[in-house]
């Protein structure tokens, strides 16, 4: 029996235990409600096992537009690092917080600083300082990160221009507008992290297979689970503690006519349900977001409706 047939049989068996509702009318209604509240956004939910897209809202934004990847790029930076150095989830670094983006020692988004944290906590909190000092600086190069983008079939204008060293290092932790990507391209990469390495195209066909280090996958899983339990998306856990979710949020810098626009940010979130052997992969991108948390709440609202379609929309 071929691997493709085994995957399909496993998926058919799994739906015996998980029941989801993808009522397009209800989901479209929820999307319009959400748009009235947060403005323009895109949303997608798919099967990480088969690549089947169950629902997509604002497909032009999801498939065609490009946005700064924000902290989601940290996962790819860590993958580039893992190809050169052993991963140590227990390595501790002290985050000093934020002073100015011109001071590499204090460039974290969290002003007071995260204090002493390890790698898994750095993923959960999306700590700029940890990734800058431990994972990126003097460790990986722009060429290394481009190689990962190519391996994951993620096109980006980032590949066309050689950045000054410090500008690249900041970009590799999610700062600035140097790494624009289309949401679906980054989403399919994240999906492949947790489905055995299968990259699906827009039609749900296998585009390629990627081999990931097992320790890197487990660290990402624990870090994204931590983001839900105590990190950047902890307010979702506080709202709905029954969700076995793992999630990565990001806040991308916005641009206007190719120039950085500090007045606006792009809110990102990619989530998997359940966190063990995920059946659903969800993506939310908010054009004028107020931090990744806004995209995370969008995912929570849609997921709650998918799991409980009989609830009254509010």
Coordinates of C-alpha atoms in Angstrom, one line a residue:
X1 CA 0.0 0.0 0.0
X2 CA 1.4 3.4 -1.0
X3 CA 2.0 6.3 1.4
X4 CA -0.7 8.3 -0.4
X5 CA -3.3 5.6 0.1
X6 CA -2.3 5.2 3.8
X7 CA -2.7 8.9 4.4
X8 CA -6.2 8.9 2.9
X9 CA -7.3 5.8 4.9
X10 CA -6.0 7.4 8.1
X11 CA -7.9 10.6 7.3
X12 CA -11.2 8.7 6.7
X13 CA -10.7 6.8 10.0
X14 CA -10.0 10.0 11.9
X15 CA -13.3 11.7 10.8
X16 CA -15.1 8.9 12.7
X17 CA -13.8 10.6 15.9
X18 CA -13.9 14.3 14.9
X19 CA -17.1 15.9 13.6
X20 CA -16.8 19.4 12.0
X21 CA -19.4 21.6 10.3
X22 CA -18.3 23.8 7.4
X23 CA -21.6 25.5 6.7
X24 CA -20.6 28.1 4.2
X25 CA -23.6 30.3 4.9
X26 CA -22.8 30.4 8.6
X27 CA -19.1 31.0 8.1
X28 CA -19.7 33.8 5.6
X29 CA -22.0 35.4 8.1
X30 CA -19.4 35.2 10.8
X31 CA -16.8 36.6 8.4
X32 CA -19.0 39.6 7.6
X33 CA -19.6 40.2 11.3
X34 CA -15.9 40.0 12.0
X35 CA -15.0 42.3 9.1
X36 CA -17.4 44.9 10.5
X37 CA -15.5 44.7 13.8
X38 CA -11.8 44.5 12.7
X39 CA -11.8 45.6 9.0
X40 CA -10.4 43.8 6.0
X41 CA -9.1 40.3 6.7
X42 CA -8.6 36.8 5.2
X43 CA -9.3 33.4 6.7
X44 CA -8.7 29.8 5.7
X45 CA -9.3 26.4 7.2
X46 CA -7.9 23.2 5.6
X47 CA -7.0 19.6 6.4
X48 CA -3.3 19.3 7.1
X49 CA -3.6 15.6 6.2
X50 CA -5.1 15.9 2.7
X51 CA -4.7 19.5 1.7
X52 CA -8.4 19.9 1.2
X53 CA -9.6 23.5 1.8
X54 CA -12.8 23.5 3.7
X55 CA -13.5 27.3 3.7
X56 CA -11.7 30.4 2.6
X57 CA -12.7 34.0 3.1
X58 CA -11.3 36.8 0.9
X59 CA -9.2 34.5 -1.3
X60 CA -7.5 37.4 -3.1
X61 CA -5.9 38.4 0.2
X62 CA -4.9 34.9 1.0
X63 CA -3.5 33.8 -2.4
X64 CA -2.4 36.9 -4.2
X65 CA -1.4 39.7 -1.8
X66 CA 2.0 39.9 0.0
X67 CA 2.5 41.1 3.6
X68 CA 5.4 41.3 6.0
X69 CA 5.6 37.9 7.7
X70 CA 6.3 39.3 11.2
X71 CA 7.2 36.8 13.9
X72 CA 6.1 33.8 11.8
X73 CA 9.5 34.1 10.1
X74 CA 11.1 33.0 13.4
X75 CA 10.0 29.4 12.7
X76 CA 12.0 29.5 9.4
X77 CA 15.0 31.2 11.1
X78 CA 15.0 28.4 13.6
X79 CA 14.9 25.8 10.9
X80 CA 17.9 27.4 9.2
X81 CA 19.7 27.4 12.5
X82 CA 18.9 23.7 13.0
X83 CA 20.7 22.9 9.7
X84 CA 24.0 24.3 11.1
X85 CA 23.8 23.8 14.9
X86 CA 22.3 21.4 17.4
X87 CA 19.1 22.6 19.0
X88 CA 19.0 23.0 22.8
X89 CA 15.4 23.7 24.1
X90 CA 16.8 24.4 27.5
X91 CA 19.3 27.1 26.5
X92 CA 18.4 30.2 28.6
X93 CA 18.8 33.8 27.6
X94 CA 17.8 36.9 29.5
X95 CA 15.5 39.2 27.5
X96 CA 16.0 42.9 28.4
X97 CA 12.8 44.1 26.7
X98 CA 12.6 47.2 24.4
X99 CA 14.4 50.4 24.3
X100 CA 14.9 51.2 20.6
X101 CA 15.1 49.2 17.4
X102 CA 18.5 50.7 17.0
X103 CA 19.7 49.0 20.2
X104 CA 20.1 45.2 19.3
X105 CA 20.3 44.4 23.0
X106 CA 16.8 45.8 23.6
X107 CA 14.6 45.1 20.5
X108 CA 11.9 42.9 22.0
X109 CA 8.3 43.8 21.3
X110 CA 7.6 43.4 25.1
X111 CA 8.8 46.5 26.8
X112 CA 9.6 45.2 30.3
X113 CA 11.4 42.1 28.8
X114 CA 10.7 38.4 29.2
X115 CA 13.5 37.8 31.6
X116 CA 15.2 34.4 31.7
X117 CA 13.5 32.2 29.1
X118 CA 14.4 29.0 27.1
X119 CA 13.9 28.2 23.5
X120 CA 10.4 26.8 23.8
X121 CA 9.3 29.8 25.9
X122 CA 10.9 32.1 23.3
X123 CA 8.6 30.6 20.7
X124 CA 5.6 30.9 23.0
X125 CA 6.3 34.5 23.8
X126 CA 7.7 35.3 20.3
X127 CA 10.7 36.9 22.0
X128 CA 12.7 39.0 19.5
X129 CA 15.7 39.3 21.8
X130 CA 16.1 35.5 22.2
X131 CA 15.9 34.9 18.5
X132 CA 18.1 37.8 17.7
X133 CA 20.9 36.9 20.1
X134 CA 20.7 33.1 20.2
X135 CA 19.4 32.0 16.9
X136 CA 20.2 34.6 14.3
X137 CA 23.2 36.9 15.2
X138 CA 26.5 35.4 14.0
X139 CA 24.6 32.1 13.4
X140 CA 22.6 32.3 10.2
X141 CA 23.0 34.4 7.0
X142 CA 20.5 35.7 4.5
X143 CA 21.7 32.9 2.2
X144 CA 20.7 30.3 4.9
X145 CA 17.2 31.8 5.2
X146 CA 16.7 32.0 1.5
X147 CA 17.7 28.3 1.2
X148 CA 14.9 27.5 3.7
X149 CA 12.4 29.7 1.8
X150 CA 13.3 27.9 -1.4
X151 CA 13.1 24.4 0.2
X152 CA 9.6 25.3 1.5
X153 CA 8.5 26.8 -1.9
X154 CA 7.9 30.2 -0.4
X155 CA 8.5 33.0 -2.9
X156 CA 9.6 36.4 -1.6
X157 CA 11.2 39.6 -2.9
X158 CA 13.5 39.1 0.1
X159 CA 15.6 36.8 -2.2
X160 CA 16.3 39.6 -4.7
X161 CA 18.2 42.1 -2.5
X162 CA 21.3 41.5 -0.3
X163 CA 20.6 43.3 3.0
X164 CA 23.1 44.8 5.3
X165 CA 24.0 42.3 8.0
X166 CA 22.1 44.0 10.9
X167 CA 19.1 44.7 8.7
X168 CA 18.9 41.1 7.8
X169 CA 19.3 40.0 11.4
X170 CA 16.3 42.2 12.4
X171 CA 14.3 40.9 9.4
X172 CA 15.0 37.3 10.4
X173 CA 13.2 37.8 13.8
X174 CA 10.2 39.5 12.2
X175 CA 11.1 43.2 12.2
X176 CA 10.6 45.5 9.2
X177 CA 9.2 44.9 5.7
X178 CA 12.1 43.1 4.1
X179 CA 10.4 39.6 4.0
X180 CA 7.0 39.9 2.3
X181 CA 5.2 36.7 1.6
X182 CA 1.8 35.6 0.4
X183 CA -0.3 34.2 3.2
X184 CA -1.1 30.9 1.6
X185 CA 2.6 30.3 0.8
X186 CA 3.6 30.7 4.4
X187 CA 0.5 28.8 5.6
X188 CA 1.3 25.7 3.5
X189 CA 4.8 25.7 4.9
X190 CA 3.5 25.7 8.5
X191 CA 1.0 23.0 7.6
X192 CA 3.9 20.8 6.3
X193 CA 5.7 21.1 9.7
X194 CA 3.0 18.9 11.3
X195 CA 1.7 16.6 8.6
X196 CA 4.9 14.7 7.9
X197 CA 6.4 17.2 5.5
X198 CA 3.8 17.4 2.7
X199 CA 3.5 20.8 0.9
X200 CA 0.1 21.2 -0.7
X201 CA -0.6 23.6 -3.6
X202 CA -3.8 25.6 -4.0
X203 CA -5.6 22.6 -5.5
X204 CA -4.8 20.4 -2.6
X205 CA -2.2 18.5 -4.6
X206 CA 1.1 17.4 -3.1
X207 CA 3.7 20.0 -4.4
X208 CA 6.7 18.4 -2.7
X209 CA 7.9 16.6 0.4
X210 CA 10.3 18.1 2.9
X211 CA 12.2 16.3 5.6
X212 CA 12.2 18.1 8.9
X213 CA 14.4 17.4 11.9
X214 CA 12.2 15.6 14.5
X215 CA 13.6 17.6 17.4
X216 CA 12.9 20.9 15.5
X217 CA 9.3 19.8 14.9
X218 CA 8.8 18.9 18.6
X219 CA 10.3 22.2 19.8
X220 CA 7.9 24.1 17.4
X221 CA 5.0 22.0 18.6
X222 CA 5.8 22.7 22.3
X223 CA 6.4 26.4 21.6
X224 CA 3.2 26.8 19.7
X225 CA 1.3 25.0 22.4
X226 CA 2.9 27.3 24.9
X227 CA 1.8 30.3 22.9
X228 CA -1.8 29.2 23.5
X229 CA -1.4 28.2 27.2
X230 CA 0.7 31.1 28.5
X231 CA 2.2 33.1 25.6
X232 CA 1.1 35.5 22.9
X233 CA -2.4 33.9 22.5
X234 CA -3.1 33.1 26.2
X235 CA -6.2 35.2 26.2
X236 CA -7.8 32.6 23.9
X237 CA -7.0 29.9 26.4
X238 CA -8.4 32.1 29.2
X239 CA -11.6 32.5 27.1
X240 CA -11.9 28.8 26.0
X241 CA -9.7 26.5 28.0
X242 CA -11.3 23.4 26.4
X243 CA -9.5 24.0 23.1
X244 CA -6.5 21.7 22.5
X245 CA -4.9 24.3 20.3
X246 CA -1.4 25.2 19.2
X247 CA -0.8 28.5 17.5
X248 CA 1.8 31.0 16.2
X249 CA 1.0 34.6 16.1
X250 CA 2.8 37.4 14.3
X251 CA 2.7 41.2 13.9
X252 CA 4.0 42.3 10.6
X253 CA 5.1 45.8 9.7
X254 CA 2.9 47.5 7.1
X255 CA 4.1 49.4 4.1
X256 CA 2.7 52.0 1.7
X257 CA 4.2 52.1 -1.8
X258 CA 7.1 50.0 -0.7
X259 CA 7.9 52.2 2.3
X260 CA 7.6 51.2 5.9
X261 CA 4.4 52.6 7.5
X262 CA 4.8 52.6 11.3
X263 CA 1.1 53.6 11.8
X264 CA -0.2 50.2 10.6
X265 CA 0.6 46.5 11.3
X266 CA -0.5 43.2 9.8
X267 CA -1.9 40.7 12.3
X268 CA -1.1 37.0 11.6
X269 CA -2.1 33.7 13.3
X270 CA -1.7 30.1 12.2
X271 CA -3.2 27.5 14.4
X272 CA -3.7 23.7 14.5
X273 CA -6.6 21.8 16.1
X274 CA -6.1 19.6 18.0
X275 CA -2.5 20.1 19.0
X276 CA -1.8 16.4 18.8
X277 CA -2.3 14.8 15.4
X278 CA -4.1 18.0 14.1
X279 CA -7.2 17.6 11.9
X280 CA -7.6 21.3 11.1
X281 CA -5.2 24.0 10.1
X282 CA -6.4 27.6 10.3
X283 CA -5.0 30.9 9.0
X284 CA -6.0 34.4 9.8
X285 CA -4.5 37.6 8.4
X286 CA -5.9 41.1 9.4
X287 CA -4.8 43.9 7.1
X288 CA -4.9 46.6 9.7
X289 CA -4.4 44.5 12.7
X290 CA -3.6 45.5 16.2
X291 CA -1.2 42.7 16.9
X292 CA -1.2 39.0 16.3
X293 CA -3.7 38.5 19.1
X294 CA -6.4 40.0 16.9
X295 CA -5.8 37.4 14.3
X296 CA -5.8 34.7 17.0
X297 CA -9.2 35.7 18.3
X298 CA -10.5 35.6 14.7
X299 CA -9.4 31.9 14.5
X300 CA -11.0 31.2 17.9
X301 CA -14.3 32.6 16.7
X302 CA -14.3 30.6 13.5
X303 CA -13.1 27.4 15.2
X304 CA -15.8 27.6 17.9
X305 CA -18.4 27.9 15.1
X306 CA -17.0 25.0 13.2
X307 CA -17.0 22.8 16.3
X308 CA -20.4 24.0 17.5
X309 CA -22.5 25.2 14.5
X310 CA -25.7 25.4 16.4
X311 CA -24.6 28.2 18.7
X312 CA -26.2 31.6 18.1
X313 CA -23.9 34.0 16.4
X314 CA -23.3 37.2 18.4

